[in-house]
PDB file of C-alpha atoms in Angstrom:
ATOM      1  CA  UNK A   1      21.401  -2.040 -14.111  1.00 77.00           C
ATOM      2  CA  UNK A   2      20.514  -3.025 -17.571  1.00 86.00           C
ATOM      3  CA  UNK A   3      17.111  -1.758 -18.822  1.00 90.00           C
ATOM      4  CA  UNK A   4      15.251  -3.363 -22.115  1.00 94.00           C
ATOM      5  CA  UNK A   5      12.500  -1.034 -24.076  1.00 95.00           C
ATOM      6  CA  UNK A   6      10.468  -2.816 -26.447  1.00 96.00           C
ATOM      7  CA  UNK A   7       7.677  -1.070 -28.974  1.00 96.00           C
ATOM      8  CA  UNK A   8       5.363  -1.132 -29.844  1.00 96.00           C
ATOM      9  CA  UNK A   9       3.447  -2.753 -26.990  1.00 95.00           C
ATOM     10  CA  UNK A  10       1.145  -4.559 -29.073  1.00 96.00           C
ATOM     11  CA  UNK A  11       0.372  -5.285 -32.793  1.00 96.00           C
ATOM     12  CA  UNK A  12      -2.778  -6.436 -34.908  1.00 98.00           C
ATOM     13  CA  UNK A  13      -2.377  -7.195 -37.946  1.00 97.00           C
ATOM     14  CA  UNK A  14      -3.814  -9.283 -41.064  1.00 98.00           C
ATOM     15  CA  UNK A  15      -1.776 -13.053 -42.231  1.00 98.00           C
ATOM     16  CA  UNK A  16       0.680 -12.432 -44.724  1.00 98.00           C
ATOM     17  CA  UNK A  17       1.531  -8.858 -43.232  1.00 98.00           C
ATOM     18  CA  UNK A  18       5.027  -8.269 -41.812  1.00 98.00           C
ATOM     19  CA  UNK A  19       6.337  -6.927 -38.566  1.00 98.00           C
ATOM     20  CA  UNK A  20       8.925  -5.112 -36.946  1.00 98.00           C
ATOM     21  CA  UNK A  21       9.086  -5.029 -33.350  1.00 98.00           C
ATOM     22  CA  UNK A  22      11.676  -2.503 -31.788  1.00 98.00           C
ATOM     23  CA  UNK A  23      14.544  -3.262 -28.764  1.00 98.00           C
ATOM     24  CA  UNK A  24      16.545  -0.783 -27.052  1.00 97.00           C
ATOM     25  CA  UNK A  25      19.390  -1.161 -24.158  1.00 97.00           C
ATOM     26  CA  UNK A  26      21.166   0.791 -22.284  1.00 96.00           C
ATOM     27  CA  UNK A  27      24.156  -0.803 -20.927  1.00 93.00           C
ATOM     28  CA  UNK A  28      26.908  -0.729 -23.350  1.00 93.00           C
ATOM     29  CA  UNK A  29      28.663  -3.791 -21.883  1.00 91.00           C
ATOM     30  CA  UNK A  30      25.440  -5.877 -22.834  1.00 93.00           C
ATOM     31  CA  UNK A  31      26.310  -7.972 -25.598  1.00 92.00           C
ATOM     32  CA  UNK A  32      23.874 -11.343 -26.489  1.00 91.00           C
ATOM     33  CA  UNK A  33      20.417 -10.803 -26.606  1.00 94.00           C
ATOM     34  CA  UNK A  34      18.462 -13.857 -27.461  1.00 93.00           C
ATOM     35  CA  UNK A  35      14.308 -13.132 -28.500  1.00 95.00           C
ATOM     36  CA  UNK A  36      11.756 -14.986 -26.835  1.00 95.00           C
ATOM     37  CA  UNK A  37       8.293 -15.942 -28.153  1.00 96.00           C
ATOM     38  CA  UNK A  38       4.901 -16.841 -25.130  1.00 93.00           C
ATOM     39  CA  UNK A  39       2.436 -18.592 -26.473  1.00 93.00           C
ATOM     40  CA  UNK A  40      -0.632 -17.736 -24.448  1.00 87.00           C
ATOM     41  CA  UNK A  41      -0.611 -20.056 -21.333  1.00 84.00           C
ATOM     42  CA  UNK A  42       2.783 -21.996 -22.132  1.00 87.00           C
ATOM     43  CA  UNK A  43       5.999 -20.960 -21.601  1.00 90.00           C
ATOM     44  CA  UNK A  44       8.938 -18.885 -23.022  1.00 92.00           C
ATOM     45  CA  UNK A  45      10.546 -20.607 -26.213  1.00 92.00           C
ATOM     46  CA  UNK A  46      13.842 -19.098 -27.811  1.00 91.00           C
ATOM     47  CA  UNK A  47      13.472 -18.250 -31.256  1.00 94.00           C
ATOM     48  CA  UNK A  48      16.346 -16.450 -32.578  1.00 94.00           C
ATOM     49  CA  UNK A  49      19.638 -14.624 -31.441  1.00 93.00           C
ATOM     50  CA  UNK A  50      22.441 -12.400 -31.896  1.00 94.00           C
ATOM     51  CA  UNK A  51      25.594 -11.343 -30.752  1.00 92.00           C
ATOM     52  CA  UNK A  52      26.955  -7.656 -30.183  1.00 93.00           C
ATOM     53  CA  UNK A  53      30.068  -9.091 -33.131  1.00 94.00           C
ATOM     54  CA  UNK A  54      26.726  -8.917 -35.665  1.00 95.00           C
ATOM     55  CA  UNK A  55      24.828  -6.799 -37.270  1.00 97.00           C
ATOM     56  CA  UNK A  56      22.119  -9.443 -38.914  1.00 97.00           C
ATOM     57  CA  UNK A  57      21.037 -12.432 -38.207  1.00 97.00           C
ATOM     58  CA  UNK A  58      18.150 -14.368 -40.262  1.00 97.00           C
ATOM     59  CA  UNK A  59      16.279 -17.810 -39.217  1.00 95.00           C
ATOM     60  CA  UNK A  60      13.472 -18.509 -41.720  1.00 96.00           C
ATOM     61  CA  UNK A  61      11.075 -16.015 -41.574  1.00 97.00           C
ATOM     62  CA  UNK A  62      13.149 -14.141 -38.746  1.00 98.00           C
ATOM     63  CA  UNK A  63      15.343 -11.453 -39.427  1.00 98.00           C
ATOM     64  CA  UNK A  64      17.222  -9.797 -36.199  1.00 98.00           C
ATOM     65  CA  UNK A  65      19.080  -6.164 -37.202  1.00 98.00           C
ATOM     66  CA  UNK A  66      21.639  -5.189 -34.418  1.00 98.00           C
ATOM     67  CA  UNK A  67      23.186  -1.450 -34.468  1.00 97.00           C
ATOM     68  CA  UNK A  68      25.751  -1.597 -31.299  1.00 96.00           C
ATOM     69  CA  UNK A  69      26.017   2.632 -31.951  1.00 96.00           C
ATOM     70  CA  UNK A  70      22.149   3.215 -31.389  1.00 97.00           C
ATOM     71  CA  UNK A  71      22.005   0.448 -28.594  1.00 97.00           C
ATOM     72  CA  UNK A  72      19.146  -0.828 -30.709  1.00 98.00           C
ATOM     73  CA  UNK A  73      17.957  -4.453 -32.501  1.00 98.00           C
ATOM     74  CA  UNK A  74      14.752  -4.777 -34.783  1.00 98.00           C
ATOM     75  CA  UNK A  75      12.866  -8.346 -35.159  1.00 98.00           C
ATOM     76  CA  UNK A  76      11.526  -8.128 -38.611  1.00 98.00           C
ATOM     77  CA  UNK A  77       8.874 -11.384 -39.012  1.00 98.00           C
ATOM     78  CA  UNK A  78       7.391 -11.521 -42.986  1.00 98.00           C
ATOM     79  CA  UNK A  79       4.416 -13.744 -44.223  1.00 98.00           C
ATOM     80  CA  UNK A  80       2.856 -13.261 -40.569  1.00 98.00           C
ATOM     81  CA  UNK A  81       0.545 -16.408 -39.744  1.00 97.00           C
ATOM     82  CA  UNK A  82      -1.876 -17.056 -36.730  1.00 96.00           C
ATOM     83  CA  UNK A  83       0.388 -19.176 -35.097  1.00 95.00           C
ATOM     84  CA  UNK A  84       2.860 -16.299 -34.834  1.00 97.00           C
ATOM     85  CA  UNK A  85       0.233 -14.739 -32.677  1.00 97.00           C
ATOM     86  CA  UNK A  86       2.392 -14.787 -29.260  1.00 97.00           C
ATOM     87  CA  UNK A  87       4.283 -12.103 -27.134  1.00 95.00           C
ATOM     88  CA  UNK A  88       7.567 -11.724 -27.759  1.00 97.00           C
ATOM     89  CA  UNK A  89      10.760 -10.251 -25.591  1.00 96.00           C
ATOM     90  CA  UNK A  90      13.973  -9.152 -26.022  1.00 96.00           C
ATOM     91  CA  UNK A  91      16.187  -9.825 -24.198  1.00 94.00           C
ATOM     92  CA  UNK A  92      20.282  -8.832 -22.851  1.00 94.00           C
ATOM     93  CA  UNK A  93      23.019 -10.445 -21.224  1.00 90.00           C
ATOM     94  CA  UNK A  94      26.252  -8.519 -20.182  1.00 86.00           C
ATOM     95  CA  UNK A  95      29.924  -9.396 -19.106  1.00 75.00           C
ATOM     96  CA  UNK A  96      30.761 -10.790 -17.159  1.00 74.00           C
ATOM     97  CA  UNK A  97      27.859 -12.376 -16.001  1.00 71.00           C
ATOM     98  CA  UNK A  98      26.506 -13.927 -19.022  1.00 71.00           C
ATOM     99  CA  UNK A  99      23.722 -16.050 -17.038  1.00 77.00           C
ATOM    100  CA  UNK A 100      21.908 -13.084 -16.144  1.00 85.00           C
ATOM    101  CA  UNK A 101      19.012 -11.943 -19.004  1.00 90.00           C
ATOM    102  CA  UNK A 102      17.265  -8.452 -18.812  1.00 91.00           C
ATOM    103  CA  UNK A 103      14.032  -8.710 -20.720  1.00 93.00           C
ATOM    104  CA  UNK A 104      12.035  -6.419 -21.817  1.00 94.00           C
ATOM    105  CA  UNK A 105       8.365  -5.917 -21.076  1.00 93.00           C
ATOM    106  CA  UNK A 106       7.743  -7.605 -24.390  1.00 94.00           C
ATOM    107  CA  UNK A 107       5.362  -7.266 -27.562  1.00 96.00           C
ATOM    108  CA  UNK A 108       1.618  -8.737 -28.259  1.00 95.00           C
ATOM    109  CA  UNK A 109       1.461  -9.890 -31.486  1.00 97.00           C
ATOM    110  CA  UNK A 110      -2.195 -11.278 -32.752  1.00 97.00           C
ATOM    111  CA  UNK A 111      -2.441 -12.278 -36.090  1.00 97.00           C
ATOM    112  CA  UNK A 112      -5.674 -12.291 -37.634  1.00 97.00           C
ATOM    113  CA  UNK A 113      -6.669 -15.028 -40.464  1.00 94.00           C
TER     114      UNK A 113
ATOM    115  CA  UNK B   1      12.715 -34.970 -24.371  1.00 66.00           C
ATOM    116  CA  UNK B   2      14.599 -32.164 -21.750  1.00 73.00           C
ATOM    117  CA  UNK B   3      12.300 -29.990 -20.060  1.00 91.00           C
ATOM    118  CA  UNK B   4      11.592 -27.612 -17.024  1.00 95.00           C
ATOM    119  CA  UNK B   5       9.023 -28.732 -14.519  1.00 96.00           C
ATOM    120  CA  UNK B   6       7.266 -26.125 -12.498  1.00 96.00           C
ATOM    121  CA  UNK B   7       4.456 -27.167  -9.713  1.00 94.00           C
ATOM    122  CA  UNK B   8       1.894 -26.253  -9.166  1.00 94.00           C
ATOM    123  CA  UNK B   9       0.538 -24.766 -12.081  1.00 93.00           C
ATOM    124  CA  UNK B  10      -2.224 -22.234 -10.040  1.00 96.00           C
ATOM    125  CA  UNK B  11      -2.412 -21.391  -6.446  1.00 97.00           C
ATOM    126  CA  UNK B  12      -4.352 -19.798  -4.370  1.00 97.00           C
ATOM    127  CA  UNK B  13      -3.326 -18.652  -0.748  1.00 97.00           C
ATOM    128  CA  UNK B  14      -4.453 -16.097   1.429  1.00 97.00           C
ATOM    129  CA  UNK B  15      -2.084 -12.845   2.393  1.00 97.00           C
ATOM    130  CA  UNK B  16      -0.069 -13.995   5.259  1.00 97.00           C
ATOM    131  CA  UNK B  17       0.168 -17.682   3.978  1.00 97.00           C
ATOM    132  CA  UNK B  18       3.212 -19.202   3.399  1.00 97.00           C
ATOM    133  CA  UNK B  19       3.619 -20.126  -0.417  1.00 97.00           C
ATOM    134  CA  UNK B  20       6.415 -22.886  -2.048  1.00 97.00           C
ATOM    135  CA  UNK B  21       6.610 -22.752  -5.587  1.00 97.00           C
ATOM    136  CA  UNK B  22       8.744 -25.895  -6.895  1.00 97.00           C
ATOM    137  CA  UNK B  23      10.718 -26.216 -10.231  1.00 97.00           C
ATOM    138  CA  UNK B  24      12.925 -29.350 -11.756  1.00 97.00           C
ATOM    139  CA  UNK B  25      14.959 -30.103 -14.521  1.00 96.00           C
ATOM    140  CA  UNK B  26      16.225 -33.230 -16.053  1.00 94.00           C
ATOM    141  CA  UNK B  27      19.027 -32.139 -18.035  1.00 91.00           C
ATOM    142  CA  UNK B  28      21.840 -31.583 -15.200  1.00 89.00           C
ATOM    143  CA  UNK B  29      21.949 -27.971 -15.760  1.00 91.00           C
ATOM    144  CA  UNK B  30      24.157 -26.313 -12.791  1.00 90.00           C
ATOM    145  CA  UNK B  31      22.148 -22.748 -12.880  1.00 91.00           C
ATOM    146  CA  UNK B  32      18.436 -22.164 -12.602  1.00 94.00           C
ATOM    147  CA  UNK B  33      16.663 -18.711 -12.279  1.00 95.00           C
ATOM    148  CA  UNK B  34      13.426 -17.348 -10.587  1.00 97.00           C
ATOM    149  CA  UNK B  35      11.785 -15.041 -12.243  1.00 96.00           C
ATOM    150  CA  UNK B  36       8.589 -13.439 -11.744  1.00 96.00           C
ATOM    151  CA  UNK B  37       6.594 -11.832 -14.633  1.00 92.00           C
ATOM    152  CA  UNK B  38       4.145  -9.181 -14.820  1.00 92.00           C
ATOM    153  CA  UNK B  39       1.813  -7.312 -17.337  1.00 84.00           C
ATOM    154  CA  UNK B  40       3.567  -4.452 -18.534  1.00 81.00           C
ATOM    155  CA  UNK B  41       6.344  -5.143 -16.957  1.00 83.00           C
ATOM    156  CA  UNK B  42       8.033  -8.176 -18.717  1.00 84.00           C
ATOM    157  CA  UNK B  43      10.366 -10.988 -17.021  1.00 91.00           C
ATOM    158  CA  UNK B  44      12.146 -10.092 -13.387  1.00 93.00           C
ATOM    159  CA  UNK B  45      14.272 -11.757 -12.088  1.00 93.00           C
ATOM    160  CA  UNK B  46      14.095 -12.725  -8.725  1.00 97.00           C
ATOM    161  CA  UNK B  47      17.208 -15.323  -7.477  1.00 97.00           C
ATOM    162  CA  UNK B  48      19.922 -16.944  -9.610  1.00 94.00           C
ATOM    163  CA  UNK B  49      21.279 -20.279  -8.507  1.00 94.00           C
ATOM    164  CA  UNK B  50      24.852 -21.517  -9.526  1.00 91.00           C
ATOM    165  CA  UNK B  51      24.801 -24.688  -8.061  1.00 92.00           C
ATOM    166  CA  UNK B  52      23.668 -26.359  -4.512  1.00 95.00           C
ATOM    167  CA  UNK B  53      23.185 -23.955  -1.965  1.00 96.00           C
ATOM    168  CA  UNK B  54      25.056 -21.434  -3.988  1.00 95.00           C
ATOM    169  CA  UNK B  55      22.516 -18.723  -4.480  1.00 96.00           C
ATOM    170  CA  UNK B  56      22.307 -15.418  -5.784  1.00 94.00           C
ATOM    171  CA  UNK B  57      19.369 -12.685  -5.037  1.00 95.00           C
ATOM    172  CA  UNK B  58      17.815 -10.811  -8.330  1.00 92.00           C
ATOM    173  CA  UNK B  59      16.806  -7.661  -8.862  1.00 91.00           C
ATOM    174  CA  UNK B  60      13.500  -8.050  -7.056  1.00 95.00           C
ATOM    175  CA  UNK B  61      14.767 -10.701  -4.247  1.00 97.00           C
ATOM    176  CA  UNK B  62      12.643  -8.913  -1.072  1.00 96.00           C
ATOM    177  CA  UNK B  63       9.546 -11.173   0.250  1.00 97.00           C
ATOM    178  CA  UNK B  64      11.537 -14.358  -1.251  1.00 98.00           C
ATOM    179  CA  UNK B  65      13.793 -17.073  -0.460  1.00 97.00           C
ATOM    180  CA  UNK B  66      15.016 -19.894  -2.413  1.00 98.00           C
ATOM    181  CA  UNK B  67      16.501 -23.445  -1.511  1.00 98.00           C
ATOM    182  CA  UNK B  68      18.511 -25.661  -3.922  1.00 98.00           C
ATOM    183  CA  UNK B  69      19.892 -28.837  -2.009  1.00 97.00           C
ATOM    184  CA  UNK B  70      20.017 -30.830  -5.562  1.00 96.00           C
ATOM    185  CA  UNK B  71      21.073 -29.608  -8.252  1.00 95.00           C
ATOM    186  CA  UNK B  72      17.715 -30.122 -10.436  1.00 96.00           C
ATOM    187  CA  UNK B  73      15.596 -29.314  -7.915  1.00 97.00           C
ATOM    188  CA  UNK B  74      15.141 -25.131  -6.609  1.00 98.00           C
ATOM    189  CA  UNK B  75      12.295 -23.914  -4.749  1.00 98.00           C
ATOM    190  CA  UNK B  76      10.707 -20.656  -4.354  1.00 98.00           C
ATOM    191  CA  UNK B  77       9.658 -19.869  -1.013  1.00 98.00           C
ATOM    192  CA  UNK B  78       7.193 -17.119   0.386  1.00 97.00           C
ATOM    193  CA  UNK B  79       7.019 -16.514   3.677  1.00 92.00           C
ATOM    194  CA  UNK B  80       4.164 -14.606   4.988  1.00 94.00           C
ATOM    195  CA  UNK B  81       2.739 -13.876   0.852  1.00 97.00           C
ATOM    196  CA  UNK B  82       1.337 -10.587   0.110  1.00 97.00           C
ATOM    197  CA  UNK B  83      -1.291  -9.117  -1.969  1.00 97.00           C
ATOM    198  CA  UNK B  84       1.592  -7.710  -4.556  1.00 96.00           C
ATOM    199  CA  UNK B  85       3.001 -11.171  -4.905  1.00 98.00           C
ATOM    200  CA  UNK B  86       0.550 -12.090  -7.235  1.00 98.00           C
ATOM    201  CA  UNK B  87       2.236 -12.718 -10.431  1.00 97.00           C
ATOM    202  CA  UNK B  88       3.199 -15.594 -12.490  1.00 95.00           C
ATOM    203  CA  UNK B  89       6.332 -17.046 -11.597  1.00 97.00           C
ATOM    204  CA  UNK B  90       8.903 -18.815 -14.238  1.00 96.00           C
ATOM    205  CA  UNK B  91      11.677 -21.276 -13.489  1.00 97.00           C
ATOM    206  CA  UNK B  92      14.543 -21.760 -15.963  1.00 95.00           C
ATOM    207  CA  UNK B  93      17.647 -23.398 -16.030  1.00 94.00           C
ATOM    208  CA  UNK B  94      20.677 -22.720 -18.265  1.00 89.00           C
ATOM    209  CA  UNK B  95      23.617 -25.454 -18.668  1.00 82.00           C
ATOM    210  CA  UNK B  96      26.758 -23.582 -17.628  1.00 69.00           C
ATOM    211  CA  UNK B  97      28.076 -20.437 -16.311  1.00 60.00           C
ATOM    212  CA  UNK B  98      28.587 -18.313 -18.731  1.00 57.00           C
ATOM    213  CA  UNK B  99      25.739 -19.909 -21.067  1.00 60.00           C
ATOM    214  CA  UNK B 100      22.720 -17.424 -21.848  1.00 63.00           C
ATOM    215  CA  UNK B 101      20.652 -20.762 -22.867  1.00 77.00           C
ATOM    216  CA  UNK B 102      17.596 -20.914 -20.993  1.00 88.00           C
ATOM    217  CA  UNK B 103      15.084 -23.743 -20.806  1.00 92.00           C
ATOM    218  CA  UNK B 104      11.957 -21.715 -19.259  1.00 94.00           C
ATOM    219  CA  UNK B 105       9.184 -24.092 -17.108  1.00 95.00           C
ATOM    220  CA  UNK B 106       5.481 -23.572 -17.890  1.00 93.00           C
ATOM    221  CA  UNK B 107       4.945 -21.086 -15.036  1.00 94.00           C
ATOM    222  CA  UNK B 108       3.198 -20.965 -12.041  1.00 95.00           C
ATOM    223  CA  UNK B 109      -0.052 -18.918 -11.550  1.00 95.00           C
ATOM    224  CA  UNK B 110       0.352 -16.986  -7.725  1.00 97.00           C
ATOM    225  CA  UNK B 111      -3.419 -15.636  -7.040  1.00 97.00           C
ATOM    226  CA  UNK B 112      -2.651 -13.856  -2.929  1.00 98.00           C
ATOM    227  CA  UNK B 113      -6.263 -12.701  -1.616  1.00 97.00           C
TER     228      UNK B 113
END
């Protein structure tokens, strides 16, 4: 089946930094992955998307790089703040059965004021 | 305000118990996941439901069983829990087939001693 990578496994770093947090797949037939923030102690809240037709997709201070070749996305978040300080997944879906998302084992971001 | 209803929040039981995990949703959605998650290891999923009594296993479906005799109500049964069942377990729903859209519950806290 599908299998999601994510790196780094965690991340420190200072408000006002930015981030890049790192997705692979392996199943070429994958082709939405939707990103997924965790709080700590409340639950899984979709932040951003895109679809294997892209190659970028930006939401505020989001910006989601796709490369279909590589089998690879990037989640680039600028002017960090402490409420960014969550765990974040990828995620993939693949034809035909769109329902189903792989995630990966996701990314700690702290932010520190 | 729609929302994902997962009870109880922490639990307890002893190995050999059996466990129910319950999860609702207001919003008429027709499919609703189990997954399990666990450090290092990200979201699994565990059963897919499509509709009443029209259920799916997971990757990870063995030690679990799942009922869904209305469609915003699916349990998560345990029979006989064991010591490697202790995770925290997420409930989602998603509106349609087809529709990657998930609503994720708050989680439920499985502690088997």
């Amino acid at each position: 089946g599908e299998q999601v990578e994510q790196l780094p496994s965690s991340l420190i770093v200072q408000e006002g930094a930015s981030v890049l947090i790192n997705c692979s797949y392996t199943d070429s037939a994958s082709v939405y992955f939707p990103w997924y923030k965790q709080e700590p102690g409340k639950r899984l809240q979709f932040i951003i998307d895109i679809r294997s037709n892209m190659e970028r997709k930006q939401n505020q201070r989001l910006t989601l790089l796709f490369d279909k070749k590589t089998k690879h996305l990037s989640l680039h978040i600028t002017a960090t703040q402490p409420g960014d300080s969550a765990i974040y997944f990828c995620s993939a879906s693949r034809m035909p059965n769109y329902n189903v998302l792989y995630f990966g084992s996701g990314t700690k971001l702290t932010v520190e004021p | 305000d729609m929302k994902v209803t997962q009870m109880p929040r922490y639990l307890i039981k002893r190995m050999g118990e059996n466990v129910l995990l319950e999860c609702g949703q207001d919003m008429s959605h027709e499919t609703m996941y189990w997954y399990r998650q666990d450090p290092g290891l990200g979201l699994q999923l565990i059963y897919i439901s499509y509709d009443v009594d029209s259920n799916s296993e997971g990757d990870i479906p063995k030690g679990y069983r799942v009922s869904r005799k209305k469609r915003e109500h699916f349990s998560l049964i345990l029979d006989s829990a064991k010591t490697n069942q202790t995770s925290v377990y997420f409930c989602a729903s998603s509106p349609l087939p087809g529709n990657s859209d998930y609503t994720f519950g708050s989680g439920t806290r499985l502690l088997v001693i």
